[in-house]
Amino acid sequence: DGGITQSPKYLFRKEGQNVTLSCEQNLNHDAMYWYRQDPGQGLRLIYYSQIVNDFQKGDIAEGYSVSREKKESFPLTVTSAQKNPTAFYLCASRWAGVSPLHFGNGTRLTVT
Amino acid sequence: AQSVTQLGSHVSVSEGALVLLRCNYSSSVPPYLFWYVQYPNQGLQLLLKYTSAATLVKGINGFEAEFKKSETSFHLTKPSAHMSDAAEYFCAVRADTGTASKLTFGTGTRLQVTL
């Protein structure tokens, strides 16, 4: 079955450590996105990529980094510079044009 | 710039009653509008989308939404609520400008369905 796989589902880290969240899609989608979800704040865009080897900052990119070396993969690194990293992270992808976003099941990151 | 406002962070209805979740948008260009549903600890699932064709859009699970340009609204309705409809619902707007294509989400409405 085609879809978006985010791993792991739960992730725990100590403050000061970098951590990388995985996102893989087999839908042959062109664009990929990372959102952060906090209670009562909806989804906020971190980074997005419309083609391989190119990506743009979203609304809250500070403290995060991404890469897009392959069409199907868009990993997100949460660096120690991110002041409030504990959140639910959602990866999404879509074809070009007016197609809607398809979401993975998310990774819940807890930093203590 | 584009934005979405969802009125009411929590809505409670009785099983069998009408569901109405409100969404108003702001966009400088003709928008594309979406409703998504999220169950606990899961990703978002598309309910329906408006892409400038029919103003009344039908989606999955019996939901529908009507695009009203004069009111800048895209409210989500379902005639009869079911217990399985309890979830969080997000309205989103996309306004393509140049090469950018970003989806902006509202803050969500949690729907509770009671017996």
Coordinates of C-alpha atoms in Angstrom, one line a residue:
Chain A
D1 CA 0.0 0.0 0.0
G2 CA 1.2 3.5 -0.8
G3 CA 1.6 5.9 2.0
I4 CA 3.8 8.1 4.2
T5 CA 5.8 6.4 6.9
Q6 CA 7.1 8.4 9.9
S7 CA 9.4 6.8 12.4
P8 CA 9.6 6.3 15.2
K9 CA 6.2 7.0 16.6
Y10 CA 7.5 8.1 20.0
L11 CA 10.9 9.6 20.6
F12 CA 12.6 10.7 23.8
R13 CA 15.7 12.9 24.0
K14 CA 17.7 14.8 26.6
E15 CA 18.0 18.5 26.2
G16 CA 21.0 19.6 24.2
Q17 CA 20.9 16.6 21.8
N18 CA 20.1 16.8 18.1
V19 CA 17.5 14.3 16.9
T20 CA 16.4 13.3 13.4
L21 CA 12.9 12.4 12.5
S22 CA 12.4 10.1 9.5
C23 CA 9.8 10.6 6.7
E24 CA 9.5 8.3 3.7
Q25 CA 6.8 8.2 1.1
N26 CA 6.1 5.8 -1.7
L27 CA 3.4 7.8 -3.4
N28 CA 5.8 9.4 -6.0
H29 CA 4.8 12.8 -4.7
D30 CA 6.9 15.8 -5.7
A31 CA 6.5 18.0 -2.7
M32 CA 7.0 17.2 1.0
Y33 CA 6.3 19.1 4.1
W34 CA 7.0 19.2 7.8
Y35 CA 4.5 20.5 10.3
R36 CA 4.6 21.0 14.0
Q37 CA 1.5 20.5 16.1
D38 CA 1.0 21.9 19.6
P39 CA -2.3 21.9 21.6
G40 CA -4.6 24.7 20.6
Q41 CA -2.2 26.1 17.9
G42 CA -3.1 24.0 14.9
L43 CA -0.4 23.0 12.5
R44 CA 2.6 25.3 11.8
L45 CA 4.8 24.8 8.8
I46 CA 8.5 24.2 9.5
Y47 CA 10.1 23.4 6.1
Y48 CA 8.9 22.3 2.7
S49 CA 10.5 20.9 -0.5
Q50 CA 8.9 21.0 -3.9
I51 CA 11.8 19.2 -5.7
V52 CA 14.8 17.1 -4.8
N53 CA 17.8 19.1 -3.5
D54 CA 15.7 22.1 -2.9
F55 CA 13.7 23.2 0.2
Q56 CA 12.3 26.4 1.7
K57 CA 11.8 27.6 5.2
G58 CA 8.3 27.7 6.6
D59 CA 6.9 29.9 9.3
I60 CA 8.9 28.4 12.2
A61 CA 12.1 27.1 10.7
E62 CA 14.5 28.3 13.5
G63 CA 16.2 25.4 15.3
Y64 CA 15.3 22.9 12.6
S65 CA 17.1 21.6 9.5
V66 CA 16.1 19.3 6.6
S67 CA 17.6 17.6 3.5
R68 CA 16.0 16.3 0.3
E69 CA 18.5 14.0 -1.4
K70 CA 15.9 11.6 -2.6
K71 CA 12.4 12.2 -3.9
E72 CA 10.9 9.7 -1.4
S73 CA 12.7 10.9 1.8
F74 CA 12.6 14.2 3.7
P75 CA 14.2 13.8 7.2
L76 CA 13.9 16.6 9.8
T77 CA 16.6 17.3 12.3
V78 CA 15.6 19.1 15.5
T79 CA 18.7 20.8 16.8
S80 CA 19.7 21.9 20.3
A81 CA 18.9 25.4 19.2
Q82 CA 15.2 24.7 19.1
K83 CA 14.0 26.2 22.4
N84 CA 10.8 24.2 22.8
P85 CA 11.2 21.0 20.8
T86 CA 8.6 18.9 22.6
A87 CA 5.7 18.5 20.1
F88 CA 3.9 16.3 17.7
Y89 CA 5.6 16.4 14.3
L90 CA 3.7 15.6 11.1
C91 CA 5.2 14.9 7.6
A92 CA 3.0 15.4 4.5
S93 CA 3.4 15.1 0.8
R94 CA 1.5 15.8 -2.4
W95 CA 1.7 15.9 -6.2
A96 CA 2.0 19.2 -8.0
G97 CA -1.1 21.2 -8.9
V98 CA -4.1 21.4 -6.7
S99 CA -3.8 18.0 -5.1
P100 CA -4.3 17.8 -1.3
L101 CA -1.8 16.9 1.3
H102 CA -1.4 13.4 2.5
F103 CA -0.2 13.0 6.0
G104 CA 1.9 10.4 7.9
N105 CA 0.9 9.3 11.4
G106 CA 3.3 11.6 13.1
T107 CA 6.2 11.4 15.6
R108 CA 5.7 12.6 19.2
L109 CA 9.0 14.0 20.4
T110 CA 9.6 14.6 24.1
V111 CA 12.7 16.4 25.2
T112 CA 13.5 16.6 28.9
Chain B
A1 CA -1.1 36.6 3.0
Q2 CA -3.7 33.9 3.8
S3 CA -5.3 32.9 7.1
V4 CA -8.0 30.7 8.6
T5 CA -10.2 31.3 11.6
Q6 CA -12.2 28.4 13.1
L7 CA -14.8 29.6 15.5
G8 CA -15.1 27.4 18.6
S9 CA -12.3 25.3 19.8
H10 CA -14.7 22.8 21.2
V11 CA -18.2 21.8 19.9
S12 CA -20.5 19.3 21.5
V13 CA -23.5 17.7 19.9
S14 CA -25.8 14.8 20.6
E15 CA -25.7 11.7 18.5
G16 CA -28.1 12.2 15.6
A17 CA -28.0 16.0 15.8
L18 CA -26.7 18.4 13.1
V19 CA -22.9 19.0 13.1
L20 CA -21.8 22.6 12.1
L21 CA -18.1 23.5 12.3
R22 CA -17.3 27.1 11.2
C23 CA -14.4 28.2 9.1
N24 CA -13.7 31.7 7.7
Y25 CA -10.7 32.4 5.5
S26 CA -8.7 35.4 4.3
S27 CA -6.9 35.3 1.0
S28 CA -5.7 37.8 -1.5
V29 CA -6.2 35.4 -4.4
P30 CA -8.9 32.8 -5.2
P31 CA -8.3 30.2 -2.6
Y32 CA -8.3 26.4 -2.4
L33 CA -10.0 25.2 0.8
F34 CA -9.8 21.9 2.7
W35 CA -11.2 20.2 5.7
Y36 CA -9.2 17.5 7.5
V37 CA -10.0 15.2 10.4
Q38 CA -7.6 14.0 13.0
Y39 CA -8.1 11.1 15.5
P40 CA -5.9 11.0 18.6
N41 CA -2.2 10.4 18.0
Q42 CA -2.7 10.0 14.2
G43 CA -2.1 12.1 11.2
L44 CA -4.7 14.2 9.3
Q45 CA -7.1 12.7 6.8
L46 CA -8.7 14.7 4.0
L47 CA -12.5 15.0 4.4
L48 CA -13.1 17.3 1.4
K49 CA -11.7 20.0 -0.8
Y50 CA -12.9 23.1 -2.7
T51 CA -10.9 23.9 -5.9
S52 CA -13.2 26.4 -7.6
A53 CA -15.6 24.0 -9.2
A54 CA -19.0 23.4 -7.4
T55 CA -19.5 25.6 -4.4
L56 CA -21.2 22.8 -2.4
V57 CA -18.6 20.1 -1.8
K58 CA -19.4 16.6 -0.6
G59 CA -16.8 14.6 1.3
I60 CA -16.3 11.3 3.0
N61 CA -18.3 10.0 6.0
G62 CA -21.4 12.1 5.1
F63 CA -19.7 15.5 5.5
E64 CA -20.2 18.5 3.2
A65 CA -19.1 22.1 3.0
E66 CA -20.3 25.1 1.1
F67 CA -18.0 27.8 -0.2
K68 CA -19.5 31.3 0.2
K69 CA -17.3 33.9 -1.3
S70 CA -19.4 36.9 -0.1
E71 CA -19.0 35.6 3.5
T72 CA -15.4 34.2 3.1
S73 CA -16.7 31.1 4.7
F74 CA -16.3 27.3 4.2
H75 CA -18.4 25.8 7.0
L76 CA -18.5 22.0 7.5
T77 CA -21.8 20.2 8.1
K78 CA -23.2 16.8 8.6
P79 CA -26.9 16.2 9.0
S80 CA -26.7 13.5 11.7
A81 CA -23.7 13.1 14.1
H82 CA -22.4 9.6 14.9
M83 CA -20.2 8.7 17.9
S84 CA -17.4 7.9 15.5
D85 CA -17.3 11.5 14.3
A86 CA -15.7 12.6 17.6
A87 CA -12.3 13.9 16.5
E88 CA -10.5 17.2 15.8
Y89 CA -11.3 19.0 12.6
F90 CA -9.0 21.4 10.8
C91 CA -9.9 23.9 8.1
A92 CA -7.0 24.9 5.7
V93 CA -6.5 27.4 2.9
R94 CA -4.0 27.4 0.1
A95 CA -3.4 30.5 -2.0
D96 CA -0.8 30.0 -4.7
T97 CA 1.4 33.0 -5.3
G98 CA 4.3 32.6 -7.7
T99 CA 6.1 29.4 -7.0
A100 CA 5.1 29.1 -3.4
S101 CA 2.3 26.8 -2.5
K102 CA 1.7 26.6 1.3
L103 CA -1.2 25.3 3.2
T104 CA -2.3 27.4 6.2
F105 CA -4.3 25.6 8.9
G106 CA -6.8 26.9 11.5
T107 CA -6.3 26.1 15.1
G108 CA -8.8 23.2 15.0
T109 CA -12.2 22.4 16.5
R110 CA -12.6 19.4 18.7
L111 CA -16.0 17.7 18.2
Q112 CA -17.5 15.8 21.0
V113 CA -20.6 13.6 20.4
T114 CA -22.7 12.6 23.3
L115 CA -25.5 10.0 23.7

